[in-house]
Short mmCIF file of C-alpha atoms in Angstrom, two decimals:
data_model
loop_
_atom_site.label_atom_id
_atom_site.label_comp_id
_atom_site.label_asym_id
_atom_site.label_seq_id
_atom_site.Cartn_x
_atom_site.Cartn_y
_atom_site.Cartn_z
CA MET Q 1 19.56 -16.10 2.39
CA ASP Q 2 21.56 -12.93 3.19
CA PHE Q 3 19.31 -9.88 3.13
CA LYS Q 4 22.19 -7.59 2.24
CA THR Q 5 23.55 -9.73 -0.58
CA LEU Q 6 20.27 -10.69 -2.23
CA GLY Q 7 17.93 -8.07 -0.86
CA PHE Q 8 19.99 -4.99 -1.73
CA LEU Q 9 19.43 -5.25 -5.46
CA ALA Q 10 15.72 -5.59 -4.76
CA ALA Q 11 15.68 -2.88 -2.10
CA THR Q 12 13.58 -0.63 -4.30
CA ALA Q 13 11.83 -3.33 -6.29
CA LEU Q 14 8.41 -1.88 -5.55
CA TYR Q 15 9.65 1.48 -6.81
CA LEU Q 16 11.71 0.70 -9.89
CA LEU Q 17 9.59 -1.61 -12.02
CA GLN Q 18 8.89 -0.22 -15.47
CA PRO Q 19 6.03 -1.15 -17.78
CA LEU Q 20 5.83 -0.73 -21.49
CA PRO Q 21 4.96 2.88 -22.37
CA ALA Q 22 1.27 3.66 -22.45
CA THR Q 23 -0.21 6.20 -24.84
CA ALA Q 24 -3.51 8.03 -24.89
CA ASP Q 25 -5.64 8.01 -28.02
CA ASP Q 26 -6.01 11.76 -27.75
CA ALA Q 27 -2.66 13.19 -26.65
CA PRO Q 28 -2.98 16.15 -24.28
CA PRO Q 29 -2.07 19.54 -25.75
CA LYS Q 30 1.18 21.32 -24.99
CA SER Q 31 1.17 24.34 -22.74
CA GLY Q 32 4.55 25.73 -23.73
CA ASN Q 33 5.87 25.37 -20.18
CA PRO Q 34 8.75 22.84 -20.28
CA VAL Q 35 8.29 21.56 -16.73
CA PHE Q 36 4.55 21.02 -16.99
CA ASP Q 37 4.74 19.54 -20.49
CA ARG Q 38 7.50 17.10 -19.51
CA ALA Q 39 5.50 15.96 -16.49
CA VAL Q 40 2.48 15.33 -18.72
CA GLU Q 41 4.61 13.46 -21.26
CA LEU Q 42 6.11 11.19 -18.60
CA VAL Q 43 2.68 10.30 -17.23
CA VAL Q 44 1.28 9.53 -20.68
CA ASP Q 45 4.28 7.35 -21.53
CA ASN Q 46 4.64 5.53 -18.22
CA PHE Q 47 1.55 5.54 -16.00
CA HIS Q 48 0.50 1.96 -15.40
CA ASP Q 49 -3.23 2.32 -16.07
CA ALA Q 50 -3.92 3.40 -19.65
CA SER Q 51 -7.64 3.65 -18.91
CA ALA Q 52 -6.93 6.65 -16.67
CA LEU Q 53 -5.20 8.63 -19.40
CA PRO Q 54 -8.35 10.10 -21.03
CA ARG Q 55 -9.32 11.50 -17.63
CA PHE Q 56 -5.78 12.78 -17.19
CA GLY Q 57 -5.87 14.39 -20.63
CA SER Q 58 -9.11 16.17 -19.75
CA ALA Q 59 -7.51 17.51 -16.59
CA VAL Q 60 -4.54 18.77 -18.62
CA ARG Q 61 -6.81 20.56 -21.11
CA GLN Q 62 -8.85 22.08 -18.30
CA GLU Q 63 -5.72 23.27 -16.50
CA ILE Q 64 -4.28 24.87 -19.61
CA GLY Q 65 -7.56 26.55 -20.41
CA SER Q 66 -8.40 27.79 -16.94
CA GLU Q 67 -5.48 30.19 -16.49
CA PRO Q 68 -2.57 31.20 -18.70
CA LEU Q 69 0.11 28.49 -18.61
CA ASN Q 70 3.19 28.98 -20.76
CA ALA Q 71 6.96 29.29 -20.65
CA ASN Q 72 6.69 32.49 -18.61
CA SER Q 73 4.28 31.16 -15.98
CA SER Q 74 5.26 31.60 -12.34
CA GLU Q 75 6.55 28.66 -10.30
CA THR Q 76 3.43 28.88 -8.16
CA ARG Q 77 1.19 28.54 -11.22
CA VAL Q 78 3.21 25.59 -12.57
CA ASP Q 79 3.18 23.86 -9.18
CA LYS Q 80 -0.59 24.20 -8.95
CA ALA Q 81 -1.09 22.92 -12.49
CA ILE Q 82 1.10 19.84 -12.03
CA ASP Q 83 -0.47 18.98 -8.67
CA SER Q 84 -3.93 19.30 -10.19
CA VAL Q 85 -3.37 17.01 -13.18
CA LEU Q 86 -1.54 14.39 -11.10
CA ALA Q 87 -4.42 14.35 -8.61
CA SER Q 88 -6.76 13.36 -11.45
CA LEU Q 89 -5.01 9.98 -11.64
CA GLN Q 90 -6.13 9.12 -8.09
CA ALA Q 91 -3.10 6.89 -7.57
CA SER Q 92 -0.36 6.47 -5.00
CA HIS Q 93 3.30 6.69 -5.97
CA THR Q 94 2.43 9.63 -8.22
CA GLY Q 95 3.57 13.10 -7.24
CA ARG Q 96 6.12 15.86 -7.65
CA PHE Q 97 8.79 16.67 -5.09
CA GLU Q 98 10.87 19.83 -5.00
CA PRO Q 99 14.37 20.42 -3.56
CA ASP Q 100 13.11 22.47 -0.61
CA THR Q 101 11.58 19.37 1.01
CA ILE Q 102 13.04 16.46 2.96
CA ALA Q 103 10.95 14.10 0.84
CA TYR Q 104 12.92 15.20 -2.23
CA PHE Q 105 16.25 14.15 -0.72
CA GLU Q 106 14.92 10.92 0.75
CA LEU Q 107 13.33 9.87 -2.53
CA ALA Q 108 16.39 10.92 -4.50
CA ASP Q 109 18.42 8.48 -2.40
CA ILE Q 110 15.81 5.74 -2.77
CA PHE Q 111 15.63 6.33 -6.53
CA ARG Q 112 19.35 6.97 -6.95
CA PHE Q 113 19.74 4.28 -9.60
CA ALA Q 114 16.88 5.68 -11.67
CA ILE Q 115 18.54 9.14 -11.76
CA ARG Q 116 22.14 7.95 -11.58
CA ASN Q 117 23.29 9.94 -14.61
CA ASP Q 118 22.45 13.19 -12.81
CA MET Q 119 23.60 12.36 -9.28
CA ARG Q 120 26.99 14.10 -9.40
CA ARG Q 121 25.46 17.21 -10.89
CA LEU Q 122 22.65 17.30 -8.35
CA PHE Q 123 24.79 16.38 -5.33
CA PRO Q 124 28.38 17.49 -5.95
CA PRO Q 125 31.08 16.47 -5.73
CA ASP Q 126 30.58 12.74 -5.16
CA GLY Q 127 26.92 12.23 -6.07
CA GLN Q 128 25.96 11.25 -2.51
CA VAL Q 129 22.55 12.54 -1.46
CA SER Q 130 22.61 14.64 1.70
CA TYR Q 131 20.80 17.58 3.23
CA PRO Q 132 21.16 19.84 6.31
CA GLY Q 133 18.79 18.79 9.03
CA ILE Q 134 18.07 17.45 12.49
CA GLY Q 135 16.12 14.25 11.76
CA MET Q 136 12.62 15.57 12.33
CA ILE Q 137 9.46 15.63 10.18
CA ALA Q 138 6.66 18.16 10.70
CA GLU Q 139 3.04 17.92 9.60
CA PRO Q 140 0.64 20.86 9.21
CA LEU Q 141 -2.74 20.43 10.89
CA ALA Q 142 -5.33 23.21 10.74
CA GLY Q 143 -2.63 25.77 10.06
CA THR Q 144 -0.35 24.61 12.88
CA LEU Q 145 2.88 22.64 12.51
CA PHE Q 146 3.36 19.57 14.68
CA VAL Q 147 6.29 17.18 14.90
CA SER Q 148 5.02 13.95 13.33
CA ASP Q 149 8.25 11.94 13.31
CA VAL Q 150 11.52 12.09 15.20
CA TYR Q 151 14.08 9.69 13.75
CA ASP Q 152 15.54 7.52 16.48
CA GLY Q 153 19.08 8.54 17.37
CA SER Q 154 18.85 11.80 15.40
CA PRO Q 155 19.93 15.24 16.67
CA ALA Q 156 16.25 16.05 17.27
CA ALA Q 157 15.81 12.90 19.35
CA ARG Q 158 18.96 13.59 21.36
CA ALA Q 159 17.74 17.14 22.05
CA GLY Q 160 14.48 15.81 23.48
CA ILE Q 161 12.08 16.94 20.74
CA GLN Q 162 8.95 14.80 20.94
CA THR Q 163 6.22 13.68 18.60
CA GLY Q 164 3.28 16.07 18.90
CA ASP Q 165 5.33 19.15 19.75
CA GLU Q 166 4.06 22.31 18.08
CA ILE Q 167 6.85 24.05 16.13
CA LEU Q 168 6.84 27.82 16.60
CA SER Q 169 10.15 28.97 15.13
CA VAL Q 170 13.76 28.13 14.30
CA ASP Q 171 16.27 30.82 15.28
CA GLY Q 172 13.38 33.27 15.50
CA ALA Q 173 12.11 32.63 11.97
CA PRO Q 174 9.29 30.43 10.62
CA TYR Q 175 10.19 26.76 10.26
CA HIS Q 176 11.18 25.46 6.82
CA GLU Q 177 12.35 21.86 6.71
CA ILE Q 178 15.41 22.59 4.54
CA ALA Q 179 15.91 26.36 4.53
CA SER Q 180 15.85 26.60 8.33
CA PHE Q 181 19.05 24.56 8.49
CA SER Q 182 20.89 25.59 5.32
CA ASP Q 183 24.44 26.86 5.97
CA LYS Q 184 24.13 25.78 9.62
CA VAL Q 185 25.74 22.33 9.54
CA GLY Q 186 27.99 21.97 12.56
CA ARG Q 187 26.17 24.76 14.36
CA THR Q 188 23.33 24.82 16.87
CA VAL Q 189 19.87 26.20 16.22
CA GLU Q 190 17.21 27.20 18.73
CA ILE Q 191 13.81 25.67 18.11
CA ARG Q 192 10.88 27.10 20.01
CA LEU Q 193 8.18 24.52 20.75
CA ARG Q 194 4.90 24.23 22.58
CA ARG Q 195 4.46 20.81 24.19
CA ASN Q 196 0.96 21.30 25.56
CA ALA Q 197 -1.94 23.38 24.27
CA ASN Q 198 -1.88 26.94 25.66
CA ALA Q 199 1.39 26.23 27.50
CA GLU Q 200 4.32 28.61 27.51
CA PRO Q 201 6.81 27.93 24.70
CA ILE Q 202 10.03 26.12 25.45
CA ALA Q 203 13.37 26.56 23.68
CA VAL Q 204 15.45 23.56 22.59
CA LYS Q 205 19.00 23.73 21.25
CA VAL Q 206 19.67 21.24 18.44
CA GLY Q 207 22.84 20.57 16.48
CA VAL Q 208 22.45 20.60 12.70
CA GLU Q 209 24.07 17.74 10.78
CA ARG Q 210 24.47 16.82 7.14
CA LEU Q 211 22.18 13.81 6.87
CA ARG Q 212 22.45 11.09 4.27
CA PRO Q 213 18.89 9.78 3.97
CA LEU Q 214 19.29 6.01 3.68
CA ARG Q 215 22.14 5.95 6.17
CA THR Q 216 20.00 8.05 8.54
CA PHE Q 217 17.21 5.47 8.23
CA GLU Q 218 19.63 2.62 8.99
CA GLN Q 219 20.87 4.44 12.06
CA ALA Q 220 17.27 5.16 13.14
CA ILE Q 221 16.31 1.50 12.77
CA GLU Q 222 19.26 0.43 14.90
CA ALA Q 223 18.70 3.18 17.47
CA SER Q 224 15.03 2.24 17.80
CA ILE Q 225 15.85 -1.26 19.05
CA GLY Q 226 14.97 -1.72 22.69
CA VAL Q 227 14.03 -4.34 25.25
CA SER Q 228 11.52 -3.97 28.09
CA GLU Q 229 10.79 -6.45 30.86
CA ARG Q 230 7.38 -7.13 32.37
CA ASP Q 231 6.57 -9.88 34.82
CA GLY Q 232 9.78 -11.68 33.98
CA GLU Q 233 9.11 -11.60 30.22
CA ARG Q 234 11.40 -9.70 27.87
CA ILE Q 235 9.77 -7.87 24.95
CA GLY Q 236 11.85 -6.54 22.08
CA TYR Q 237 10.99 -3.58 19.86
CA VAL Q 238 12.19 -2.27 16.51
CA ARG Q 239 10.85 0.39 14.17
CA LEU Q 240 11.27 -0.20 10.45
CA TRP Q 241 11.38 3.36 9.12
CA THR Q 242 11.77 2.07 5.57
CA LEU Q 243 12.62 -1.17 3.78
CA SER Q 244 14.66 0.71 1.16
CA ALA Q 245 17.77 1.16 3.31
CA PRO Q 246 20.35 -1.39 2.07
CA ASP Q 247 21.34 -2.64 5.53
CA GLY Q 248 18.03 -2.10 7.35
CA LEU Q 249 16.79 -5.69 7.52
CA ASP Q 250 20.29 -7.03 8.13
CA ILE Q 251 20.58 -4.78 11.19
CA VAL Q 252 17.42 -6.34 12.61
CA ALA Q 253 18.47 -9.88 11.66
CA ARG Q 254 21.86 -9.51 13.35
CA GLN Q 255 20.31 -8.13 16.52
CA MET Q 256 17.87 -11.04 16.67
CA ALA Q 257 20.51 -13.66 15.92
CA ASP Q 258 23.35 -12.47 18.14
CA GLY Q 259 22.53 -9.08 19.61
CA ARG Q 260 20.20 -7.38 22.04
CA LEU Q 261 17.08 -9.09 20.69
CA LYS Q 262 18.41 -12.64 20.86
CA GLU Q 263 17.04 -13.46 24.30
CA VAL Q 264 13.68 -11.69 24.14
CA ASP Q 265 10.49 -13.72 24.44
CA GLY Q 266 8.53 -11.75 21.86
CA MET Q 267 8.97 -8.91 19.35
CA VAL Q 268 6.97 -5.77 18.65
CA VAL Q 269 7.69 -4.73 15.05
CA ASP Q 270 6.73 -1.13 14.28
CA LEU Q 271 5.79 -0.63 10.63
CA ARG Q 272 4.78 3.01 11.00
CA GLY Q 273 7.39 4.02 8.50
CA ARG Q 274 8.33 6.92 6.29
CA TRP Q 275 8.70 5.10 2.94
CA GLY Q 276 8.17 1.53 1.75
CA GLY Q 277 10.28 -0.09 -0.93
CA GLY Q 278 12.28 -3.18 -0.15
CA PRO Q 279 12.23 -6.79 -1.28
CA SER Q 280 8.74 -8.21 -1.65
CA ASP Q 281 9.62 -11.14 0.64
CA ALA Q 282 10.91 -8.95 3.50
CA ALA Q 283 8.34 -10.34 5.94
CA GLU Q 284 9.99 -13.76 5.61
CA LEU Q 285 12.30 -12.58 8.39
CA PHE Q 286 9.38 -13.03 10.78
CA VAL Q 287 7.12 -15.61 9.12
CA GLY Q 288 9.51 -17.83 7.14
CA ASP Q 289 10.15 -21.36 8.32
CA THR Q 290 13.66 -21.94 6.98
CA PRO Q 291 16.29 -22.36 9.73
CA THR Q 292 18.83 -19.76 10.78
CA PHE Q 293 22.04 -20.40 8.85
CA ARG Q 294 25.64 -19.21 9.31
CA LEU Q 295 28.80 -19.58 7.28
CA ILE Q 296 31.90 -20.12 9.46
CA GLN Q 297 35.40 -19.62 8.11
CA ARG Q 298 38.45 -21.58 9.24
CA GLY Q 299 39.40 -18.87 11.72
CA GLY Q 300 36.01 -19.14 13.34
CA GLU Q 301 34.53 -15.93 11.95
CA ALA Q 302 30.82 -16.45 11.35
CA THR Q 303 28.68 -14.70 8.76
CA LEU Q 304 24.92 -14.71 9.19
CA ALA Q 305 23.51 -16.00 5.89
CA ASN Q 306 19.89 -16.56 6.87
CA MET Q 307 17.84 -15.54 9.88
CA ARG Q 308 14.25 -16.50 10.65
CA TRP Q 309 12.52 -15.35 13.84
CA GLN Q 310 10.71 -18.29 15.42
CA LYS Q 311 9.20 -16.53 18.44
CA LEU Q 312 6.11 -14.40 19.01
CA VAL Q 313 5.46 -11.18 17.05
CA VAL Q 314 3.02 -8.28 17.28
CA ALA Q 315 3.14 -5.45 14.71
CA ILE Q 316 2.10 -1.79 14.76
CA ILE Q 317 0.57 -0.14 11.68
CA ASP Q 318 -0.91 3.20 10.66
CA GLU Q 319 -1.12 5.36 7.55
CA GLY Q 320 2.69 5.60 7.59
CA ALA Q 321 2.82 1.92 6.62
CA ARG Q 322 2.76 2.21 2.85
CA SER Q 323 4.07 0.46 -0.24
CA GLY Q 324 6.48 -2.32 0.74
CA LEU Q 325 5.64 -1.88 4.42
CA GLU Q 326 1.98 -2.54 3.56
CA LEU Q 327 2.93 -5.76 1.82
CA PHE Q 328 4.94 -6.60 4.94
CA ALA Q 329 1.89 -5.94 7.14
CA TYR Q 330 -0.38 -8.00 4.88
CA ALA Q 331 2.05 -10.94 5.04
CA LEU Q 332 2.19 -10.77 8.84
CA LYS Q 333 -1.59 -10.63 9.14
CA SER Q 334 -1.99 -13.53 6.70
CA ASN Q 335 0.22 -15.58 9.01
CA GLY Q 336 -1.86 -14.84 12.09
CA ILE Q 337 0.32 -12.10 13.55
CA PRO Q 338 -1.86 -9.44 15.25
CA LEU Q 339 -1.70 -5.88 13.92
CA VAL Q 340 -2.26 -2.97 16.32
CA GLY Q 341 -3.01 0.64 15.36
CA ALA Q 342 -4.79 2.15 12.37
CA ARG Q 343 -5.44 1.17 8.76
CA THR Q 344 -2.43 1.40 6.45
CA ALA Q 345 -2.16 3.93 3.63
CA GLY Q 346 -3.61 1.86 0.81
CA ALA Q 347 -0.65 2.87 -1.35
CA LEU Q 348 0.65 -0.28 -3.00
CA LEU Q 349 1.68 0.45 -6.56
CA ALA Q 350 5.17 0.40 -8.04
CA GLY Q 351 6.66 3.82 -8.74
CA ARG Q 352 9.63 5.22 -10.59
CA ALA Q 353 11.23 8.65 -10.37
CA TYR Q 354 12.11 10.99 -13.22
CA LEU Q 355 13.87 14.34 -13.22
CA LEU Q 356 11.95 17.28 -14.62
CA PRO Q 357 13.70 20.20 -16.36
CA ASP Q 358 13.79 22.20 -13.12
CA ASP Q 359 15.42 19.23 -11.30
CA SER Q 360 12.31 18.49 -9.29
CA LEU Q 361 11.42 14.80 -8.99
CA LEU Q 362 8.36 13.33 -10.59
CA GLU Q 363 7.24 9.97 -9.23
CA VAL Q 364 4.93 7.97 -11.49
CA ALA Q 365 3.12 4.74 -10.65
CA VAL Q 366 4.44 2.50 -13.41
CA SER Q 367 3.03 -0.88 -12.35
CA ASP Q 368 -0.02 -2.29 -10.63
CA ALA Q 369 0.65 -4.49 -7.59
CA VAL Q 370 -1.34 -7.68 -7.05
CA ILE Q 371 -1.02 -10.08 -4.11
CA GLY Q 372 -1.83 -13.66 -4.99
CA ASP Q 373 -4.38 -13.86 -7.78
CA ASP Q 374 -6.50 -10.78 -7.16
CA VAL Q 375 -5.75 -8.97 -3.89
CA ARG Q 376 -4.99 -5.28 -4.30
CA LEU Q 377 -4.22 -3.01 -1.37
CA GLU Q 378 -4.22 0.20 -3.42
CA GLY Q 379 -6.94 2.43 -2.05
CA VAL Q 380 -7.87 -0.22 0.53
CA GLY Q 381 -4.97 -0.77 2.91
CA VAL Q 382 -4.65 -3.32 5.69
CA ALA Q 383 -6.95 -3.07 8.70
CA PRO Q 384 -5.62 -3.56 12.23
CA ASP Q 385 -6.83 -6.44 14.35
CA ILE Q 386 -6.74 -4.15 17.39
CA PRO Q 387 -7.71 -0.58 16.42
CA VAL Q 388 -5.98 2.11 18.47
CA ALA Q 389 -6.33 5.80 17.64
CA PHE Q 390 -3.45 8.25 17.84
CA SER Q 391 -3.92 12.02 18.13
CA LEU Q 392 -0.82 13.93 17.04
CA PRO Q 393 -1.28 17.47 18.46
CA TYR Q 394 0.43 17.85 21.82
CA ALA Q 395 1.00 14.10 22.18
CA ALA Q 396 4.05 14.98 24.33
CA GLY Q 397 5.76 11.80 23.23
CA ARG Q 398 2.88 9.56 24.30
CA ASP Q 399 2.35 6.58 22.00
CA PRO Q 400 -0.90 4.70 22.70
CA GLN Q 401 -0.39 2.43 19.68
CA ARG Q 402 2.98 1.23 20.90
CA ASP Q 403 1.64 0.83 24.43
CA ALA Q 404 -1.26 -1.27 23.12
CA ALA Q 405 1.09 -3.46 21.08
CA VAL Q 406 3.26 -4.15 24.13
CA GLN Q 407 0.16 -4.96 26.15
CA GLU Q 408 -1.02 -7.37 23.47
CA MET Q 409 2.36 -9.08 23.45
CA GLN Q 410 2.24 -9.35 27.22
CA ARG Q 411 -1.26 -10.86 27.00
CA ILE Q 412 -0.05 -13.45 24.50
CA LEU Q 413 2.97 -14.30 26.63
CA ASP Q 414 0.81 -14.64 29.75
CA SER Q 415 -1.61 -16.96 27.97
CA ARG Q 416 1.00 -19.51 26.90
#
């Protein structure tokens, strides 16, 4: 089975399912603010769990009554109100994303079919999602910004920025993940970082590129692939940043069938991703028992139609493994493959995106997700077999979870 041919249409299956509209017995009141009221309407009509709607309605009434909320309300007030009522649902795949965030662009690309009628207007002239950036994600901790992800092969990675670096400034100004790089594509910016606590800042020059989210993820997946050798054993590695990229799994399959991973003795599969999505049977690449299959034309050109890895596997998980990546992790664990790291996000519902009147994205959990007869990972997650903590601040590129996964693979290889 060709992942690209059959998996592409399902690449956002866990995102795009739609249930029948749900309605609350007591419809929430209108505030008069078009963005807030549309968000409320979409939740009432589409949220998967109708039993949560009375609680949601109460949150809406409380929000409207607590402070003035109307057509003239400030963006800050509207943002606070929407965040508050969505939080009352206590569900993953439910949130609002604004155009000054990387998440907005990444989700717009993932949900491009759901908002296809607005793509050319939102992303002129061709409707292709892109944003100015360097391939780096930052996370605030106790009022300080730290690099939490550096996409493999990205400008940030090539410049030597490392996970755990404290971000001090970009071109002398505070860091903003979109605004810091706007109108700077093709130019170089100076990012001041602190790699160790209380150390002197360092300056790094990074080229700004126009990044297309899903293509960036495909490139990061391919760039992450590596092979290490220990005691005569070859251990492969790949990081699945998302399962939503159309060619992501095919890249891995080709490398295992005919590329750099073909001759390795075992694989470390890193599921510490950015987003989930993907076909629900994605883990079949590593746990399926059908044979590898190629189609060969008269001229000898071969097309990989089906790939199944038959060798050893160890996987890495943490809270970044969410949605489809959590289902992937659960399938691996159910097949006896050891998981190293920390518990996954517990975020396995099916979401869909909608545009609000201000062109922000509203994601709503539109379907429950059940494994087998009654297993739900929402709010629970998947526990690692080998717990390994990871402390982000000033990690200086150190990755104890990856190190532990390689050690576990080496132990398994040595015990054969």
